[in-house]
Short mmCIF file of C-alpha atoms in Angstrom, two decimals:
data_model
loop_
_atom_site.label_atom_id
_atom_site.label_comp_id
_atom_site.label_asym_id
_atom_site.label_seq_id
_atom_site.Cartn_x
_atom_site.Cartn_y
_atom_site.Cartn_z
CA UNK A 1 106.16 112.52 120.04
CA UNK A 2 106.75 108.76 120.23
CA UNK A 3 103.10 107.71 120.76
CA UNK A 4 102.90 103.92 120.40
CA UNK A 5 106.16 102.10 119.73
CA UNK A 6 106.39 98.47 118.69
CA UNK A 7 109.51 96.33 118.76
CA UNK A 8 110.75 94.54 116.78
CA UNK A 9 109.61 95.82 113.38
CA UNK A 10 110.37 92.54 111.59
CA UNK A 11 110.96 89.01 112.74
CA UNK A 12 111.32 85.59 111.15
CA UNK A 13 110.68 82.53 113.30
CA UNK A 14 110.82 78.82 112.76
CA UNK A 15 107.79 76.73 113.65
CA UNK A 16 107.80 75.97 117.36
CA UNK A 17 109.97 78.90 118.39
CA UNK A 18 108.74 81.44 120.89
CA UNK A 19 108.96 85.20 120.95
CA UNK A 20 107.59 88.30 122.63
CA UNK A 21 106.41 91.44 120.92
CA UNK A 22 106.69 94.62 122.94
CA UNK A 23 104.36 97.59 122.79
CA UNK A 24 105.11 100.79 124.66
CA UNK A 25 102.98 103.95 124.83
CA UNK A 26 103.92 107.29 126.34
CA UNK A 27 100.44 108.85 126.35
CA UNK A 28 99.40 107.51 129.77
CA UNK A 29 96.53 105.62 128.14
CA UNK A 30 94.59 103.14 130.22
CA UNK A 31 93.52 100.79 127.44
CA UNK A 32 95.84 98.80 125.21
CA UNK A 33 95.14 96.34 122.39
CA UNK A 34 96.85 93.80 120.16
CA UNK A 35 95.53 93.18 116.64
CA UNK A 36 96.63 91.09 113.72
CA UNK A 37 96.09 91.94 110.07
CA UNK A 38 96.19 89.33 107.35
CA UNK A 39 96.16 90.05 103.59
CA UNK A 40 92.76 91.27 102.41
CA UNK A 41 91.44 91.31 105.94
CA UNK A 42 90.64 93.95 108.47
CA UNK A 43 92.31 94.12 111.85
CA UNK A 44 91.23 91.43 114.27
CA UNK A 45 91.55 91.82 118.02
CA UNK A 46 93.76 89.26 119.77
CA UNK A 47 93.83 90.47 123.39
CA UNK A 48 93.27 93.71 125.17
CA UNK A 49 93.86 95.33 128.56
CA UNK A 50 91.81 97.93 130.39
CA UNK A 51 94.46 98.61 132.98
CA UNK A 52 97.68 97.53 134.60
CA UNK A 53 97.51 93.90 135.67
CA UNK A 54 94.35 93.10 133.69
CA UNK A 55 93.97 91.39 130.33
CA UNK A 56 91.10 89.91 128.35
CA UNK A 57 90.59 87.84 125.21
CA UNK A 58 89.56 89.33 121.94
CA UNK A 59 88.27 87.72 118.77
CA UNK A 60 91.31 85.53 117.93
CA UNK A 61 93.22 84.80 121.17
CA UNK A 62 94.31 81.20 120.57
CA UNK A 63 98.07 80.66 120.48
CA UNK A 64 98.85 84.01 122.13
CA UNK A 65 99.39 85.23 125.66
CA UNK A 66 99.70 88.77 126.95
CA UNK A 67 100.87 90.61 130.02
CA UNK A 68 100.46 94.19 131.27
CA UNK A 69 102.75 94.56 134.23
CA UNK A 70 103.23 98.29 133.70
CA UNK A 71 100.66 100.78 132.46
CA UNK A 72 102.81 101.86 129.54
CA UNK A 73 103.72 98.38 128.26
CA UNK A 74 101.69 95.57 126.72
CA UNK A 75 103.50 92.36 125.73
CA UNK A 76 102.26 89.78 123.25
CA UNK A 77 103.79 86.32 123.48
CA UNK A 78 103.82 83.40 121.09
CA UNK A 79 104.82 80.28 123.01
CA UNK A 80 105.09 77.93 120.03
CA UNK A 81 104.86 79.76 116.73
CA UNK A 82 102.89 78.26 113.84
CA UNK A 83 102.83 79.27 110.15
CA UNK A 84 99.22 80.43 110.65
CA UNK A 85 100.59 83.16 112.90
CA UNK A 86 102.42 84.77 110.01
CA UNK A 87 100.85 88.21 109.99
CA UNK A 88 101.33 91.89 110.71
CA UNK A 89 100.72 92.69 114.36
CA UNK A 90 99.53 96.09 115.51
CA UNK A 91 99.39 97.46 119.00
CA UNK A 92 97.06 100.30 119.92
CA UNK A 93 96.14 102.35 122.96
CA UNK A 94 93.27 104.60 123.96
CA UNK A 95 92.29 106.93 126.76
CA UNK A 96 89.16 106.49 128.84
CA UNK A 97 89.20 110.18 129.73
CA UNK A 98 89.37 111.51 126.18
CA UNK A 99 87.54 108.94 124.05
CA UNK A 100 88.12 105.29 124.66
CA UNK A 101 86.93 104.35 121.20
CA UNK A 102 89.65 106.33 119.43
CA UNK A 103 92.67 104.09 119.31
CA UNK A 104 96.19 105.14 118.40
CA UNK A 105 98.27 102.57 116.60
CA UNK A 106 101.92 101.64 116.38
CA UNK A 107 103.67 101.04 113.06
CA UNK A 108 103.33 97.27 113.27
CA UNK A 109 105.50 94.16 113.54
CA UNK A 110 105.80 91.93 110.49
CA UNK A 111 106.18 88.33 111.59
CA UNK A 112 106.92 85.37 109.35
CA UNK A 113 106.77 81.85 110.72
CA UNK A 114 108.49 79.28 108.50
CA UNK B 1 80.00 86.43 109.85
CA UNK B 2 81.28 89.92 109.19
CA UNK B 3 79.68 92.57 111.36
CA UNK B 4 81.33 95.45 109.48
CA UNK B 5 81.45 95.23 105.70
CA UNK B 6 83.28 97.30 103.15
CA UNK B 7 82.13 95.80 99.89
CA UNK B 8 84.41 97.77 97.58
CA UNK B 9 88.01 96.55 97.81
CA UNK B 10 89.21 99.47 95.72
CA UNK B 11 88.17 102.87 94.39
CA UNK B 12 89.85 105.12 91.85
CA UNK B 13 89.08 108.84 91.71
CA UNK B 14 90.44 111.83 89.82
CA UNK B 15 92.18 114.54 91.81
CA UNK B 16 89.77 117.31 92.80
CA UNK B 17 86.69 115.11 92.58
CA UNK B 18 84.72 113.57 95.44
CA UNK B 19 85.66 110.20 96.92
CA UNK B 20 82.85 108.24 98.57
CA UNK B 21 83.74 105.20 100.65
CA UNK B 22 80.95 103.01 101.96
CA UNK B 23 80.52 100.78 104.99
CA UNK B 24 77.64 98.59 106.17
CA UNK B 25 77.16 97.00 109.56
CA UNK B 26 74.88 94.32 110.92
CA UNK B 27 75.00 94.76 114.69
CA UNK B 28 72.37 97.22 115.90
CA UNK B 29 74.23 97.53 119.23
CA UNK B 30 77.05 99.49 117.59
CA UNK B 31 76.89 103.08 118.76
CA UNK B 32 80.17 104.60 117.61
CA UNK B 33 81.81 104.48 114.21
CA UNK B 34 85.28 105.45 113.09
CA UNK B 35 87.29 105.76 109.91
CA UNK B 36 90.99 105.00 109.85
CA UNK B 37 93.48 105.67 107.08
CA UNK B 38 96.46 103.41 106.50
CA UNK B 39 99.54 103.93 104.36
CA UNK B 40 101.77 100.96 103.44
CA UNK B 41 104.16 99.87 106.19
CA UNK B 42 102.50 102.19 108.71
CA UNK B 43 99.89 101.72 111.39
CA UNK B 44 96.30 102.90 110.92
CA UNK B 45 95.70 106.57 111.70
CA UNK B 46 92.43 107.86 113.10
CA UNK B 47 90.61 110.07 110.63
CA UNK B 48 87.09 110.89 111.78
CA UNK B 49 84.32 109.39 113.90
CA UNK B 50 80.60 109.66 114.49
CA UNK B 51 78.32 108.78 117.36
CA UNK B 52 75.03 107.02 116.68
CA UNK B 53 73.13 110.04 118.01
CA UNK B 54 74.32 112.06 115.01
CA UNK B 55 73.86 111.61 111.30
CA UNK B 56 76.75 113.73 110.08
CA UNK B 57 80.18 114.81 111.24
CA UNK B 58 82.53 117.06 109.33
CA UNK B 59 86.24 117.76 109.67
CA UNK B 60 87.77 119.81 106.89
CA UNK B 61 87.65 117.85 103.65
CA UNK B 62 86.26 114.77 105.39
CA UNK B 63 82.60 114.15 106.20
CA UNK B 64 81.06 111.00 107.60
CA UNK B 65 77.36 110.28 107.16
CA UNK B 66 75.44 107.75 109.23
CA UNK B 67 72.12 106.19 108.24
CA UNK B 68 71.08 104.09 111.22
CA UNK B 69 67.92 102.70 109.68
CA UNK B 70 69.95 101.33 106.77
CA UNK B 71 72.91 100.41 109.01
CA UNK B 72 75.14 102.28 106.58
CA UNK B 73 77.82 104.90 106.83
CA UNK B 74 79.91 106.66 104.25
CA UNK B 75 83.03 108.78 104.18
CA UNK B 76 83.16 111.67 101.73
CA UNK B 77 86.45 113.30 100.81
CA UNK B 78 86.13 116.60 98.94
CA UNK B 79 88.23 117.53 97.09
CA UNK B 80 90.30 114.39 96.78
CA UNK B 81 94.08 114.78 96.69
CA UNK B 82 96.83 112.35 95.62
CA UNK B 83 98.01 112.23 99.27
CA UNK B 84 94.66 110.71 100.17
CA UNK B 85 95.67 107.52 98.36
CA UNK B 86 95.64 104.88 101.10
CA UNK B 87 93.57 102.04 102.52
CA UNK B 88 90.55 103.24 104.50
CA UNK B 89 89.11 101.09 107.25
CA UNK B 90 85.68 101.48 108.74
CA UNK B 91 85.37 100.41 112.40
CA UNK B 92 82.56 100.15 114.91
CA UNK B 93 82.15 99.71 118.63
CA UNK B 94 79.24 99.13 120.98
CA UNK B 95 78.27 100.48 124.39
CA UNK B 96 80.14 98.60 127.08
CA UNK B 97 82.64 97.17 124.62
CA UNK B 98 85.58 98.70 126.51
CA UNK B 99 86.58 100.47 123.36
CA UNK B 100 87.00 97.28 121.33
CA UNK B 101 86.69 97.96 117.63
CA UNK B 102 85.36 95.72 114.87
CA UNK B 103 87.05 96.55 111.57
CA UNK B 104 85.95 96.15 107.98
CA UNK B 105 88.36 94.72 105.41
CA UNK B 106 89.25 98.11 104.02
CA UNK B 107 88.93 99.99 100.73
CA UNK B 108 92.03 101.00 98.80
CA UNK B 109 91.58 104.52 97.46
CA UNK B 110 93.71 105.72 94.56
CA UNK B 111 93.53 109.42 93.69
CA UNK B 112 95.00 110.08 90.26
CA UNK B 113 96.56 113.45 89.40
#
């Protein structure tokens, strides 16, 4: 059971570089989320999507963009990376039919911006 | 301002004893609460949840208690096992929030053999 898969697992960027983090889920979930976790902090919501073709801002959206072209994929983009975006990024998904509040998480992407 | 607070960054418990993890919230619109468990280098894993219409939910060794008047919930683990050693996050969501969760900062539980 793959569940929620995030790629890549690790990445080092230089300030100003761009990159895209990919999240894929095979559970046919409608909702998908991107969070970041910083040391000593809880997870904070960056962006989320309630369905294919729709996205919305979360608590900390600045500096990030997202796209949900297919139901199973949710992409997080950093157009011009900054050291403040060094963090661990988690993707999650949930089902409206079962319990939309219960989110299932990927293993995370550790990003360092130098 | 934190809407979900876990005031104890860490907790150490002896194997076989009870572990009690606490969580406070400030937003009275929250109507669903969850506990997640996280091991190092892994994503959070759902553990147990409770709706605001209940005051207790049990699943095996794990029980969550909700005190709405005090805006407080707690997770009880009985008996505690070394494999329970992890960071535990409390999370909350409100009606109409489209499933968005607000997380606490987490409590690191260490269960000593």
